[in-house]
XYZ file of N, CA and C in Angstrom:
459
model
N 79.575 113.858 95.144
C 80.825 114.554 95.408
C 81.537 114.905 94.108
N 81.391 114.030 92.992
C 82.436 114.325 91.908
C 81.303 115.595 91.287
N 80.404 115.487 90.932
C 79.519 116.423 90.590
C 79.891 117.917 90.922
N 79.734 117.900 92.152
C 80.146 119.270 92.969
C 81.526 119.412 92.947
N 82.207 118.617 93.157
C 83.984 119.011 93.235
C 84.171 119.877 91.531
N 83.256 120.172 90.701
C 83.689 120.834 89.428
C 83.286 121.868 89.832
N 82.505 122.345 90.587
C 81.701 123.926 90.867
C 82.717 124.633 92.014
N 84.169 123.786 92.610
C 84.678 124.192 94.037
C 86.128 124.907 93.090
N 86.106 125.688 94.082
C 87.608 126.285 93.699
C 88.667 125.013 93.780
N 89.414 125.366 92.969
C 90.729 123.841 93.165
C 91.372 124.233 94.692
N 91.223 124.912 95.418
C 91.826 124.909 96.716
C 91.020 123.808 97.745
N 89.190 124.118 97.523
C 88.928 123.608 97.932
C 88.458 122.036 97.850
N 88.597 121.827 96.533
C 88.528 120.101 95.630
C 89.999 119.933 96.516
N 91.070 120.069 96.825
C 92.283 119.509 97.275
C 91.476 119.089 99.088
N 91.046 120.227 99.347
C 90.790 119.886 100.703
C 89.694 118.640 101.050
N 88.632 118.576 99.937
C 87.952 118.222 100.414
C 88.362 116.260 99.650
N 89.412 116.348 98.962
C 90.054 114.873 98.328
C 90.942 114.380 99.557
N 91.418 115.348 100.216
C 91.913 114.694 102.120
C 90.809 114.341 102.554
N 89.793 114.893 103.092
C 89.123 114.653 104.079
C 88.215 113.491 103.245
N 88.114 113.176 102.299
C 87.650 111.953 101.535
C 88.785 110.875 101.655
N 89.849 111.079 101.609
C 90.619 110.447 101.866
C 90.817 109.500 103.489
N 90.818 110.878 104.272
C 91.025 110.695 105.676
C 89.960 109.813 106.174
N 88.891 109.785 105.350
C 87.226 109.288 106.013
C 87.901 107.483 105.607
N 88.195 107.837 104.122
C 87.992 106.137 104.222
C 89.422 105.361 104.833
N 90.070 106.136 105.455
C 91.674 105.126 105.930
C 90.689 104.909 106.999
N 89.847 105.704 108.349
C 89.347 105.786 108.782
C 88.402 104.677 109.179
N 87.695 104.116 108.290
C 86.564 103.017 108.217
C 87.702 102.141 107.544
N 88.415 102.120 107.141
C 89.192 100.718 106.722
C 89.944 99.854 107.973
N 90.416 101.441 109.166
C 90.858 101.211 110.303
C 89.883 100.490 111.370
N 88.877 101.222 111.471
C 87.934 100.504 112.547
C 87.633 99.032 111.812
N 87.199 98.699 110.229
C 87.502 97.721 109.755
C 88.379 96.648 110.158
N 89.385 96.898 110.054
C 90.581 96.284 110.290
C 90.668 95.721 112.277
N 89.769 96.988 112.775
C 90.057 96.688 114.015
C 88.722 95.340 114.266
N 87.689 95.265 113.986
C 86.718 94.614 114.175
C 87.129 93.292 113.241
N 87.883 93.108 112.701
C 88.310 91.764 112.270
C 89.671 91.195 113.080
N 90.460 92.399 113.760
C 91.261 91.701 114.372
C 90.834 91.120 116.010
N 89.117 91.705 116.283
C 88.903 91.388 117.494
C 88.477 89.757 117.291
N 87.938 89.249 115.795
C 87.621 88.180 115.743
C 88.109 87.003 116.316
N 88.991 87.027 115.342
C 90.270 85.892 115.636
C 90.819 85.320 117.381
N 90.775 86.853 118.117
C 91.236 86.834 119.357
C 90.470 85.939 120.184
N 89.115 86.107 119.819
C 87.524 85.940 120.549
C 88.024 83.871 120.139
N 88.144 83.736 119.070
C 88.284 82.608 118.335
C 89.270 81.507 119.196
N 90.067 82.594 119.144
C 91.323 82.067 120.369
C 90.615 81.421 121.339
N 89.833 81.913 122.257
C 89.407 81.189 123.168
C 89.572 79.646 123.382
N 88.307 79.298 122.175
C 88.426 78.181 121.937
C 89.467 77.286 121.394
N 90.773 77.767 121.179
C 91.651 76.956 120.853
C 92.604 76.935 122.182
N 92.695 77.871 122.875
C 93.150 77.540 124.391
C 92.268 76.455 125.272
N 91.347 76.356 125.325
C 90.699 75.536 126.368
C 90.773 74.431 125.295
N 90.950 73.978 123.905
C 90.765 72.698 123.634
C 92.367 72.066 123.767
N 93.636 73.089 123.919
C 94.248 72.572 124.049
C 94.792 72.653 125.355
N 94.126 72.788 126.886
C 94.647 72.509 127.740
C 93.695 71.514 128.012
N 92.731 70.960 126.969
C 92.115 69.493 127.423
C 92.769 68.536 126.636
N 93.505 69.098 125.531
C 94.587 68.134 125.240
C 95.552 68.050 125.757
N 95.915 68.532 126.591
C 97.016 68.516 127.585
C 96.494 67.576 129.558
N 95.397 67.709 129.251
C 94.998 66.998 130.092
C 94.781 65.940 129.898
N 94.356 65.460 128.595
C 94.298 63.628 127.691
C 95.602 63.414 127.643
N 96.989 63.879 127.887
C 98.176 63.617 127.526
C 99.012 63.718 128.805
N 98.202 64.116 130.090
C 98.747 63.811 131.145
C 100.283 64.908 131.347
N 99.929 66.606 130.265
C 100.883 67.227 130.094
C 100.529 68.445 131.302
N 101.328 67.710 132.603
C 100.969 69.294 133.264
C 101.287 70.709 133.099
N 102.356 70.365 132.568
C 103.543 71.981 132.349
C 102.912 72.536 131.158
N 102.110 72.010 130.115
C 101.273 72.543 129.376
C 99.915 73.155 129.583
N 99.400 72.227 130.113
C 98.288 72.757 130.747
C 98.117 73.702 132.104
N 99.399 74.121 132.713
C 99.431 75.076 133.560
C 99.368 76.127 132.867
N 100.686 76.131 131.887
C 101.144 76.903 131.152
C 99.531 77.481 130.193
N 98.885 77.323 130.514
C 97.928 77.432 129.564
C 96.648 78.804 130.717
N 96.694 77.940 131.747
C 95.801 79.409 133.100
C 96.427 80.392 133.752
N 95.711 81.099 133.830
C 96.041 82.578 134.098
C 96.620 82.229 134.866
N 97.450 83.544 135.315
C 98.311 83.715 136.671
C 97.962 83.704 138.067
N 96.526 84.263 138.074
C 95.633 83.897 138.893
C 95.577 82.199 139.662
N 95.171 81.820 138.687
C 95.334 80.628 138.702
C 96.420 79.626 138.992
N 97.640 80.206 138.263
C 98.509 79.260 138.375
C 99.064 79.838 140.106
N 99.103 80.742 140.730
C 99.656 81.640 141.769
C 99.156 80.350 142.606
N 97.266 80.173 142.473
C 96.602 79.353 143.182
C 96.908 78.007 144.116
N 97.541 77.480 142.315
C 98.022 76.044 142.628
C 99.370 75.614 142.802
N 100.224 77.185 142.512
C 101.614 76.685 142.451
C 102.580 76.238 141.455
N 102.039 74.548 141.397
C 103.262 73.900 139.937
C 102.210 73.461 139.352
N 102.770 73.117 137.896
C 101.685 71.881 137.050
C 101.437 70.708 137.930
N 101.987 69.912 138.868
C 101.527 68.495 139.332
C 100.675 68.619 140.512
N 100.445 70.114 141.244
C 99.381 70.414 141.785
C 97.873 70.335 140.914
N 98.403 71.068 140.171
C 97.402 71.397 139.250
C 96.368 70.304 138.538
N 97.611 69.423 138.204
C 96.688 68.311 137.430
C 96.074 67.371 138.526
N 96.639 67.461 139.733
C 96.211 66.273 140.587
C 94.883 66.864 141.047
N 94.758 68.331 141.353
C 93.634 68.946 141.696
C 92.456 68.657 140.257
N 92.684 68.781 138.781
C 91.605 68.588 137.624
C 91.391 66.975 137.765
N 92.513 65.715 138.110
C 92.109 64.961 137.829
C 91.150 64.086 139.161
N 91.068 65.371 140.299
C 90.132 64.717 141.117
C 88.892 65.634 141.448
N 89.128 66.957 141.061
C 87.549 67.832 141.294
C 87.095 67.865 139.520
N 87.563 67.928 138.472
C 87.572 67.522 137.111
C 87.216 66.156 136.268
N 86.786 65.293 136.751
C 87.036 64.048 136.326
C 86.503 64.266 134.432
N 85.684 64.845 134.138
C 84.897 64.959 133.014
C 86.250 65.340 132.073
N 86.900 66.944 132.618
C 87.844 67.271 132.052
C 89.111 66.385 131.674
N 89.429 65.875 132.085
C 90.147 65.214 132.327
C 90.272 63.700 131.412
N 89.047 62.961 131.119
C 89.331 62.981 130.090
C 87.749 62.958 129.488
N 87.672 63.840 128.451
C 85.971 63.708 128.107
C 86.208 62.642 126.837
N 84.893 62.460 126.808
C 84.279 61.948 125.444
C 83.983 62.512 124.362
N 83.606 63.896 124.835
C 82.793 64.664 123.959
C 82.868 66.503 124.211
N 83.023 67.017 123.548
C 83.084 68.676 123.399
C 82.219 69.384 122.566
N 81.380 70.086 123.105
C 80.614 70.926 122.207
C 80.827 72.272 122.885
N 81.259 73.399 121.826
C 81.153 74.439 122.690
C 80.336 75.330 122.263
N 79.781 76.277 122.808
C 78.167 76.909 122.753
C 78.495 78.070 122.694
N 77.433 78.928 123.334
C 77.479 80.466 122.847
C 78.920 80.969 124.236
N 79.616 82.212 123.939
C 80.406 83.085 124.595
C 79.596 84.567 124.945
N 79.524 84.579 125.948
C 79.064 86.120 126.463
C 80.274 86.784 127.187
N 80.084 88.040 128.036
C 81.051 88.449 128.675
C 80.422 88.442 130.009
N 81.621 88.657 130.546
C 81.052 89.058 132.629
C 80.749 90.439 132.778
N 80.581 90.508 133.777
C 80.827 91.918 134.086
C 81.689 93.040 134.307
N 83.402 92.492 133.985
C 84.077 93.282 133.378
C 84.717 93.132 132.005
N 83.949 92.623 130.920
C 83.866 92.728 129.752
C 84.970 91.452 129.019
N 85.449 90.601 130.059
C 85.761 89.848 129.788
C 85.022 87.970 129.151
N 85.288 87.414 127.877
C 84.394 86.489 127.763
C 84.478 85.315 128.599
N 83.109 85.045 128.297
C 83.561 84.083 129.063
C 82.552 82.543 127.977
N 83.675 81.621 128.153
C 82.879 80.725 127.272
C 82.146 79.274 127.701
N 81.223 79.244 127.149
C 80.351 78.217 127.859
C 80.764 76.767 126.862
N 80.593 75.926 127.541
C 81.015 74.602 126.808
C 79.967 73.140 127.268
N 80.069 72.645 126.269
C 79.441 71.337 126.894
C 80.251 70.057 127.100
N 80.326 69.411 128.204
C 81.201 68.477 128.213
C 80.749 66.594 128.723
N 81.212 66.180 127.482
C 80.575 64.502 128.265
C 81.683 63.666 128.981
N 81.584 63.260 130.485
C 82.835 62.317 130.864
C 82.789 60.627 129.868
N 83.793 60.515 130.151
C 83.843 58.894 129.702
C 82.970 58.168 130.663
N 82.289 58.583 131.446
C 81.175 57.863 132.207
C 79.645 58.341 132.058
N 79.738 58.926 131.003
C 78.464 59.575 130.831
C 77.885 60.794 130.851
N 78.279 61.308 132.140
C 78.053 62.419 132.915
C 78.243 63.118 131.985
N 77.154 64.494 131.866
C 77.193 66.007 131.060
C 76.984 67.007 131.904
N 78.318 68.010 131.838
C 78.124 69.326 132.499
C 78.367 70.335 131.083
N 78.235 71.380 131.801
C 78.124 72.168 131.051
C 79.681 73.411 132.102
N 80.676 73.348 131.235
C 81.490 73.981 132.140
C 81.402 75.885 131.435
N 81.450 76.267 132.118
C 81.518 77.918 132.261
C 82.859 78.786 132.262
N 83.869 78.481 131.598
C 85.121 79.490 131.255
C 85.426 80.694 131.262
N 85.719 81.171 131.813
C 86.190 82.661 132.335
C 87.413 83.026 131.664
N 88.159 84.149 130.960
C 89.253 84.174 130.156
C 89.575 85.466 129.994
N 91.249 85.165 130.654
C 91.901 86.291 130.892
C 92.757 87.040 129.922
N 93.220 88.002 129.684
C 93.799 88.056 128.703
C 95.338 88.655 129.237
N 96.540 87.884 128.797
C 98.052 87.886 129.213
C 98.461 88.294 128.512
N 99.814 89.467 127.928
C 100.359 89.367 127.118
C 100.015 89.608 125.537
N 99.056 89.652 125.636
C 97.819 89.218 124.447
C 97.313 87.786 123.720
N 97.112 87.100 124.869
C 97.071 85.653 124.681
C 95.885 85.733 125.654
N 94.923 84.891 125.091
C 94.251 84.427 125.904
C 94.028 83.377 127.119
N 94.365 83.527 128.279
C 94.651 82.544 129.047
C 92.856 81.957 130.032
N 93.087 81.090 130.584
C 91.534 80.306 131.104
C 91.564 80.836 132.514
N 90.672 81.599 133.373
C 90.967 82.194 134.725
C 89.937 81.265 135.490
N 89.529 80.580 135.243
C 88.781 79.652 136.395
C 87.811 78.725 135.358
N 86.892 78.086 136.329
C 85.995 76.979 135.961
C 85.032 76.790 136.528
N 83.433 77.146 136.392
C 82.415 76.616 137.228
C 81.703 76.009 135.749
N 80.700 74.793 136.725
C 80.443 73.756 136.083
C 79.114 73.660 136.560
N 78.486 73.696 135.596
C 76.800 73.537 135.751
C 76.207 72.328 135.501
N 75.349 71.951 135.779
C 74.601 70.910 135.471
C 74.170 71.259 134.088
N 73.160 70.729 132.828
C 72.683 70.920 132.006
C 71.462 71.502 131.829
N 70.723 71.536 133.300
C 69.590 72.285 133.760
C 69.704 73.577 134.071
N 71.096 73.927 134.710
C 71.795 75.372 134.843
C 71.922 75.921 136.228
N 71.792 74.642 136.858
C 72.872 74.950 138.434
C 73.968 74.543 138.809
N 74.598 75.173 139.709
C 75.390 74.902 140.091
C 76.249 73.598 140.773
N 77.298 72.828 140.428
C 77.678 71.931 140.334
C 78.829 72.281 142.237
């Protein structure tokens, strides 16, 4: 380009120092956009570890405060809520152990994140996170729980 911009009329070296211009705000933008999807994706995992810290802390109004609307519509208040995790949940409720694994999406492009979970009794599922997005917050829209073999619980 600098080569040739000496052979162009100066009308057209002006035009063509925009559209050189315009190209790279351009890729700095989609740039910018593909690093801000990171972080979001990242989010995930800091919502579901802290509505299992809210579940080790026996914090319902946090951990409501934490699932979709969907969800919360479901159960109503936080002391529904927790009484329902701390008896179809027991693992959640309080684990031993957290590993979380790969994130794919569903089928409407929402992720969804897979986790591994050990109860204080041993037991390993593998729970399946679904995640909504509020506000621009990532909120948790449900829970299925697999065995480690990859059925259904």
């Amino acid at each position: 380009f600098i080569i040739c911009s000496y052979t162009m009329k100066p009308d057209m070296r002006a035009h063509m120092r925009h559209l050189v211009a315009a190209l790279l705000f351009g890729l700095l933008m989609v740039n910018a956009q593909s690093r801000a999807d990171g972080p979001a994706i990242a989010g995930v995992e800091t919502v579901i570890r802290a509505q299992i810290d809210a579940f080790r802390s026996d914090d319902g109004i946090a951990a409501f405060g934490l699932a979709s609307p969907s969800i919360q519509h479901q159960f109503g208040d936080p002391e529904t809520f927790l009484r329902m995790v701390r008896a179809a949940y027991p693992a959640f409720y309080r684990p031993k152990r957290l590993v979380f694994l790969d994130a794919k999406t569903d089928g409407a492009g929402r992720p969804v994140q897979k986790v591994l979970i050990e109860g204080m009794d041993g037991t390993t599922v593998i729970a399946l996170y679904p995640m909504a997005r509020v506000n621009k917050r990532w909120r948790i829209d449900g829970c299925v729980l697999m065995k480690p073999g990859g059925k259904k619980i």
